[in-house]
XYZ file of C-alpha atoms in Angstrom:
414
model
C 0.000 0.000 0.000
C 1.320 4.076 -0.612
C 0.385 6.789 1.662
C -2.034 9.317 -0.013
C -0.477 12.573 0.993
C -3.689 14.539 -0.086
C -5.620 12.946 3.032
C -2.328 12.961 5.068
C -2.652 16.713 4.722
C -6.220 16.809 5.844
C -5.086 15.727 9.131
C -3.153 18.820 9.725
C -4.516 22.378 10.198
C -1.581 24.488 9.860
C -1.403 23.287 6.499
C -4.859 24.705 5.971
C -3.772 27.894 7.277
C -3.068 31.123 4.998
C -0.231 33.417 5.782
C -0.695 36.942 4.152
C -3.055 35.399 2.266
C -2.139 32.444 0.902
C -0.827 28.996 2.331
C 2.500 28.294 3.211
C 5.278 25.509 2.015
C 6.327 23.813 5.203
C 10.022 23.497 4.622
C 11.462 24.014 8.284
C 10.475 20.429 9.251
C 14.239 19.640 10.452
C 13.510 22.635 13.088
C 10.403 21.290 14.394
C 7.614 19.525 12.334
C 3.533 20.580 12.283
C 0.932 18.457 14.271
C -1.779 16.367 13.101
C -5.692 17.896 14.879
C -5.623 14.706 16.894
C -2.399 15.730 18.950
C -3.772 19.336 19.755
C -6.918 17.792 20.604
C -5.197 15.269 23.216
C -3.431 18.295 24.731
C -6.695 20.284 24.773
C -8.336 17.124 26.317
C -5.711 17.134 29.178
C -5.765 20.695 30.046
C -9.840 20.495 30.150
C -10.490 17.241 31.971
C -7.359 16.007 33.558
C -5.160 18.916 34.508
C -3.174 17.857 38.075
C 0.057 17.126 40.090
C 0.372 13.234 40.680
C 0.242 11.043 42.778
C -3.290 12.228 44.319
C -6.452 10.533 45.791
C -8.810 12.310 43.605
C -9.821 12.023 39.579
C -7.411 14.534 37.696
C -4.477 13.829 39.286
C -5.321 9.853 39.166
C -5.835 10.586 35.279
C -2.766 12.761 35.204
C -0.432 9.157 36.650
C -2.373 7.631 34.151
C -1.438 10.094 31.462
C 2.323 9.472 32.504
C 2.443 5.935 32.359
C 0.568 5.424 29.182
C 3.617 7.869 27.963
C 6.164 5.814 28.816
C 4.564 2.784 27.155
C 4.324 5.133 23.887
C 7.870 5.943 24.202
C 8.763 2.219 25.173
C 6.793 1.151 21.744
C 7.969 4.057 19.565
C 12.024 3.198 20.446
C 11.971 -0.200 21.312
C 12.625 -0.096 24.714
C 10.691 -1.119 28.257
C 8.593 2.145 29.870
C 10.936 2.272 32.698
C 13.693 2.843 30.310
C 12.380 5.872 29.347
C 12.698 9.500 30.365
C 10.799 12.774 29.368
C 12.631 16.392 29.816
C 11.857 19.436 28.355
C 13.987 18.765 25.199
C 17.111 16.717 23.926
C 19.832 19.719 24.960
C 18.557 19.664 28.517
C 18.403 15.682 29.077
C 21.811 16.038 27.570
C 23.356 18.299 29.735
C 21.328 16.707 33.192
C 22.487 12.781 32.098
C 26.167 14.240 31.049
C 26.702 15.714 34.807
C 26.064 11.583 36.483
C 28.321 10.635 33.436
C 30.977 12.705 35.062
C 31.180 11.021 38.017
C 33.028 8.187 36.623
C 35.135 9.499 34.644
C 38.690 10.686 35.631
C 41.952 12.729 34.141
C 43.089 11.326 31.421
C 40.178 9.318 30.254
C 38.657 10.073 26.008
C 35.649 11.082 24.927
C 35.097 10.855 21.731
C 32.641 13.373 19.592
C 32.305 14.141 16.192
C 32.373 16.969 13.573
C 29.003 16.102 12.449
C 26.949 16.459 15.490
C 23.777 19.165 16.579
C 25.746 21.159 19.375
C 23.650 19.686 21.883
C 25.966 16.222 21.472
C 29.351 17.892 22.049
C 28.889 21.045 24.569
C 28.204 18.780 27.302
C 30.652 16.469 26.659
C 33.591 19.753 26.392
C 32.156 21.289 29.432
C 32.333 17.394 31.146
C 35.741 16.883 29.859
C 36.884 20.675 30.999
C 35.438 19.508 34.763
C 36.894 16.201 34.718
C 40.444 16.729 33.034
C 39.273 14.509 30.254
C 40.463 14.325 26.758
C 37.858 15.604 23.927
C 38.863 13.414 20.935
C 37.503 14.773 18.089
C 35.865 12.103 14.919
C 36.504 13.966 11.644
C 34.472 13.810 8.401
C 34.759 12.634 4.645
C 34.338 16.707 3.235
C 33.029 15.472 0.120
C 29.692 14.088 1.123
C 29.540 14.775 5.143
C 29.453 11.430 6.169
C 31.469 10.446 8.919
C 34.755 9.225 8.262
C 34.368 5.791 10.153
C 38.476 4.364 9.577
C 39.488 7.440 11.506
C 36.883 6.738 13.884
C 37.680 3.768 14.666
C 41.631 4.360 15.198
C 41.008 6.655 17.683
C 39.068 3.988 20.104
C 41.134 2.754 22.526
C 40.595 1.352 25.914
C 41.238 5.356 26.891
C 37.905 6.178 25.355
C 35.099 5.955 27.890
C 32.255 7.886 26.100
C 31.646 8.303 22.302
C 29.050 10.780 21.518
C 27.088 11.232 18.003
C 24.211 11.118 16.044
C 22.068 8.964 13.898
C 21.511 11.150 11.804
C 22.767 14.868 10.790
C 20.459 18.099 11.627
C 22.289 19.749 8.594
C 23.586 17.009 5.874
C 21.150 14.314 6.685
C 23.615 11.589 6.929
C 22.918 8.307 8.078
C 25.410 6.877 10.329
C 26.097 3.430 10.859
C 25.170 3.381 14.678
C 25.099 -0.299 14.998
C 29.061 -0.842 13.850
C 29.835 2.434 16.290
C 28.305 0.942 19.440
C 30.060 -2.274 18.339
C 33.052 -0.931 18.410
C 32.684 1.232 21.536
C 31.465 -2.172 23.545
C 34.734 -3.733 22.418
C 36.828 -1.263 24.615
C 33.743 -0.853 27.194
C 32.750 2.726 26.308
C 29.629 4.188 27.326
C 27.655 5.118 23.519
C 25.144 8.434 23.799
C 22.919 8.438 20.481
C 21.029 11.868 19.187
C 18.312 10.434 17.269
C 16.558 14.016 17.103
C 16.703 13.908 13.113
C 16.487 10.580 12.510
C 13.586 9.674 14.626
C 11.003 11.406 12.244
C 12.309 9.367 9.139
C 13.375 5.729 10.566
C 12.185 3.040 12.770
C 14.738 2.696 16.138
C 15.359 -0.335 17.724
C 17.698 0.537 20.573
C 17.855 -2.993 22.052
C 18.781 -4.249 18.005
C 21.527 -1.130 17.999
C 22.243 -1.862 21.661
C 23.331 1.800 22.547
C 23.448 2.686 26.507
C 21.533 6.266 25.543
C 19.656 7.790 22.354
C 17.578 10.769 22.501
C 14.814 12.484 20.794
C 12.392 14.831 20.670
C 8.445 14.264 19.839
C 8.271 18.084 18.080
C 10.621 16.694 15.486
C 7.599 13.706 15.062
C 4.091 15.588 14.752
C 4.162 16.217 18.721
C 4.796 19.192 20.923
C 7.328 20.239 22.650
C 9.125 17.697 24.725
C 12.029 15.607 24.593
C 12.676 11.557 25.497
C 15.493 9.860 26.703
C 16.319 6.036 26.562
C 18.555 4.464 29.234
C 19.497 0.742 29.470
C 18.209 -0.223 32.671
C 21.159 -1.326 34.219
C 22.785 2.308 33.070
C 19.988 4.391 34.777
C 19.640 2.291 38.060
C 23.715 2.533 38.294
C 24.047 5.926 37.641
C 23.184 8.877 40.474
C 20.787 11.277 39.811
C 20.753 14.591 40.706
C 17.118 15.242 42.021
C 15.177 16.010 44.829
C 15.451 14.205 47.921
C 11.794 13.206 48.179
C 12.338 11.562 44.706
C 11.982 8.111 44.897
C 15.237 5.698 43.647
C 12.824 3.930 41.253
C 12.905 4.195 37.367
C 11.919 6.094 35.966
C 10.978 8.744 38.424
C 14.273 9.211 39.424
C 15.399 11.008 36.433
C 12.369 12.949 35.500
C 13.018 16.088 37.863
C 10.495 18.189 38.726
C 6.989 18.477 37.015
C 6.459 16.898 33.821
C 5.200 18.861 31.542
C 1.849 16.910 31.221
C -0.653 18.148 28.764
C 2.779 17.604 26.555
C 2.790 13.940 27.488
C -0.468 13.538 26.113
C 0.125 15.150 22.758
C 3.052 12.627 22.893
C 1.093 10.165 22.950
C -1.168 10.939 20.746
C 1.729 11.810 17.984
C 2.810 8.499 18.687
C -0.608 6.828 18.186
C -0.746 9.188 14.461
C 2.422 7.008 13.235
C 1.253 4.269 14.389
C -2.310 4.787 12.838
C -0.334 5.217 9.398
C 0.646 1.820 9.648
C -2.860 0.888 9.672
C -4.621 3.492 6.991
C -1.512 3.149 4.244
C 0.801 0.026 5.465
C -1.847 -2.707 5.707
C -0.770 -4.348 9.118
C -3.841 -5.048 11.256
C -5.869 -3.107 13.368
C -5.363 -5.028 16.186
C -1.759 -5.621 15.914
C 0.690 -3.880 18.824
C 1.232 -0.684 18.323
C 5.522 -1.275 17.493
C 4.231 -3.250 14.376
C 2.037 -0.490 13.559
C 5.344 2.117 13.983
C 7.339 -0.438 11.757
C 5.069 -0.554 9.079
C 4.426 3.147 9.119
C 8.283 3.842 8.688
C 8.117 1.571 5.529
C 5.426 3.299 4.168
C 6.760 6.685 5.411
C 10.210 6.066 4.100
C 8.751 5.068 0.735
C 7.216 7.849 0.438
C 10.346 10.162 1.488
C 12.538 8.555 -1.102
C 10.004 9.563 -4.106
C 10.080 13.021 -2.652
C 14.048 13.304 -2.645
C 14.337 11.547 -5.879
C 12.494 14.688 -7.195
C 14.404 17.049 -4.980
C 17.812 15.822 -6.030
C 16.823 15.458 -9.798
C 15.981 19.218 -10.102
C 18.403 20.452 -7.790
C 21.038 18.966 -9.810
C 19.690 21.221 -12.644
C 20.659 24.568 -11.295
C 23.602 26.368 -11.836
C 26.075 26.896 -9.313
C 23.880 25.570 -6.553
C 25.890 22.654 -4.560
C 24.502 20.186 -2.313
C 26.241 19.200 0.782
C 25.808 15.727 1.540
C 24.985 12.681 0.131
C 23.950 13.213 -3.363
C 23.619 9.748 -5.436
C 20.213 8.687 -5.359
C 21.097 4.672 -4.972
C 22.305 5.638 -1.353
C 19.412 7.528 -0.083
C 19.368 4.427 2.624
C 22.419 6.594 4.052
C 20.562 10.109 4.543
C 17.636 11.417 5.835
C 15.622 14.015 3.633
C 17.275 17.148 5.749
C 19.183 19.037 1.881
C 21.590 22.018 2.525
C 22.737 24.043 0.057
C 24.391 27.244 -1.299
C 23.820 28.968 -4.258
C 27.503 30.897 -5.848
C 26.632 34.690 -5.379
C 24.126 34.385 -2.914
C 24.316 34.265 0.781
C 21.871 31.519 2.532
C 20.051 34.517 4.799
C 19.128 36.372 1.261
C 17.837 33.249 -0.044
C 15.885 32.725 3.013
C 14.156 35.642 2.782
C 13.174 35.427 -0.727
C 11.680 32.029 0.013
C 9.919 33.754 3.158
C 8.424 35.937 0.809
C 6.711 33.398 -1.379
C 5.645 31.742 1.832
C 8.404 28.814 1.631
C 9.730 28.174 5.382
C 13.260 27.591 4.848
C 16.189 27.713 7.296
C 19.522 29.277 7.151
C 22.184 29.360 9.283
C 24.163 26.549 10.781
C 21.380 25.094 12.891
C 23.913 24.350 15.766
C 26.004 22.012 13.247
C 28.866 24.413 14.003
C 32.042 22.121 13.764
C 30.559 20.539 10.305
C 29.938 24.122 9.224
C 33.948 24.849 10.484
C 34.904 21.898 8.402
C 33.630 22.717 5.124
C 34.564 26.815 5.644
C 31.192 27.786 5.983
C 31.554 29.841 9.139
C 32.136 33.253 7.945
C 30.097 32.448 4.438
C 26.647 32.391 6.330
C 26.174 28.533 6.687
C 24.032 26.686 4.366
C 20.048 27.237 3.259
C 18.229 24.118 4.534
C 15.461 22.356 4.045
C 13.389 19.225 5.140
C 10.564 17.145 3.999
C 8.593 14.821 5.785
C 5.714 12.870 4.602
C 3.257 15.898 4.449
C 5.005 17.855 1.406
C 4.280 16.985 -1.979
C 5.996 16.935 -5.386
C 4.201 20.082 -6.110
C 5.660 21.952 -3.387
C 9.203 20.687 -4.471
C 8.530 22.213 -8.057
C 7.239 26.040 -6.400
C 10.661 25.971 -4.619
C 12.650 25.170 -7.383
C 10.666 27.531 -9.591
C 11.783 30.373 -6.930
C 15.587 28.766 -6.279
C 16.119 28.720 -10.639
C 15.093 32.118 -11.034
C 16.658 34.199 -8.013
């Protein structure tokens, strides 16, 4: 079965919505997607007729523990994992930074940490500011310039039984490579180095199995996935209970409350849940897998389906793209390895600087970003810094071909 993006579209209001006028191109998806009706009406539905604290004796705040656990399960189902391996913050950066400070405590002068020059900023700072602290060793993994994938030989020569954390992503906020996490965490378990994932731009593309990949941490966040703001943390169990938390002393020891600090923010839990429920409703509508089935064969499917769908779009993208003089592509550009990239394109146009693009798009009502979008080493490494970064953009399974044509149309002639 193929996803029929003209009810897909339906399901969303912002893409309904007119701006000056007239509707807009969603092209800022890498930033933070839109959300299906049925997520704002789950967070309506909590602040209405279950807004609480926990842990009381009377019906809101009974439906708010409720609320919580049924979020965990979600984020169990959506990564793989068991719902007391999971932990909501208020984004990935934060999580980050809290889990990177009970990192600390074990490691000592001299030890490596190993990050790389394709990360979101939110995967190195903590680990510069842990190894500054610590008298730690930031090791630093390079990249292949050419297409922005990581450069795995070099990688892998620099883990030694020094290295005690290696930090990077799954995929890349600003080339959209795909790294090969599985051979990473491989390695890293060969020397007994703790592996710290940032699945923020893979997770709205790809199905994640952490127990398959076997990672001791991956993040994400559900406003990169058609949910609000919020973001989710897996932990192998034996990690988290090991581990000391910096909480409150009332806090209980048990997982997963004793990472989730303070108040949750609730009425986002139940968006999240419901965002989670939209993929795996996909899986259903457009995949063909059963009604019935659990929900993580419902995500699976979706992914295929999703994925399918992704591919046709960058196909297109790529094909006219490739048209348009002096305009380069940074990333992976051969369409037989779009297995190895996300749909997240940056480019740069020869005479034009990414913010004046941006604003020409803005003006036609295409939501593009420029910038470096907090990829600054990879933006260091190509000698982008001073040159205004690239012009990004991302689709997800919303766009359409037609929308790829109106920014092209606009890109060709300016």
């Amino acid at each position: 079965m193929s996803l029929n993006v003209n009810e897909i579209r339906k399901e969303f209001p912002s893409l309904q919505e007119k701006f000056r006028g007239k509707p807009a191109i969603f092209f800022d998806n890498p930033g933070g997607t839109q959300v299906p009706q049925k997520v704002i009406d789950a967070i309506k539905d909590y602040l209405i007729r279950k807004n609480s604290n926990t842990h009381g004796l009377f019906e809101t705040s009974v439906l708010t523990d409720l609320t919580i656990d049924e979020a965990h399960r979600a984020g169990a189902d959506l990564l793989g994992a068991n719902p007391e391996e999971i932990v909501f913050g208020s984004n990935m950066t934060t999580l980050t930074f809290h889990l990177s400070r009970s990192l600390a405590r074990e490691i000592s002068e001299g030890d490596e940490i190993i990050v790389t020059r394709l990360d979101h900023d939110a995967n190195i700072s903590p680990w510069l500011l842990m190894a500054e602290d610590r008298g730690a060793k930031i090791v630093w993994a390079d990249i292949n310039p050419e297409d922005c994938t990581l450069n795995m030989e070099e990688l892998k020569s620099k883990i030694n039984e020094r290295t005690k954390i290696i930090a990077f992503c799954y995929a890349s906020n600003a080339s959209g490579t795909v790294n090969d996490v599985k051979t990473i965490v491989k390695w890293a378990k060969e020397v007994g180095a703790t592996t710290y994932v940032d699945a923020v731009q893979f997770a709205p593309h790809g199905f994640i199995d952490v127990k398959e990949i076997d990672c001791d941490f991956l993040v994400c966040s559900s406003y990169k996935f058609f949910g609000p703001h919020l973001g989710i943390l897996y932990g192998k169990r034996e990690m988290l209970e090991r581990l000391k938390a910096y909480k409150a002393r009332p806090v209980p020891d048990s997982l997963p409350e004793k990472w989730e600090t303070g108040t949750l923010n609730h009425e986002g839990l139940a968006g999240f849940i419901s965002a989670v429920d939209y993929i795996a409703e996909i899986g259903v509508k457009y995949g063909g897998e059963g009604i019935s089935s659990p929900r993580r064969k419902k995500i699976k499917k979706a992914f295929e389906v999703i994925n399918s769908y992704e591919r046709e779009l960058s196909v297109e993208l790529l094909d006219k793209l490739s048209k348009i003089k002096n305009l380069k592509i940074y990333g992976i550009k051969d369409k037989s390895r779009l297995n190895q990239r996300v749909p997240v394109f940056s480019m740069r146009k020869e005479g034009k600087h990414p913010e004046e693009m941006a604003k020409i798009l803005a003006s036609e009502n295409i939501f593009c970003w420029n910038g470096h979008f907090f990829a600054i080493e990879l933006i260091r490494r190509l000698g982008l810094e001073e040159k205004g970064g690239f012009l990004r953009i991302g689709l997800v399974h919303y766009n359409t071909i037609e929308e790829i044509e109106k920014f092209i149309s606009i890109i060709e002639k300016n």
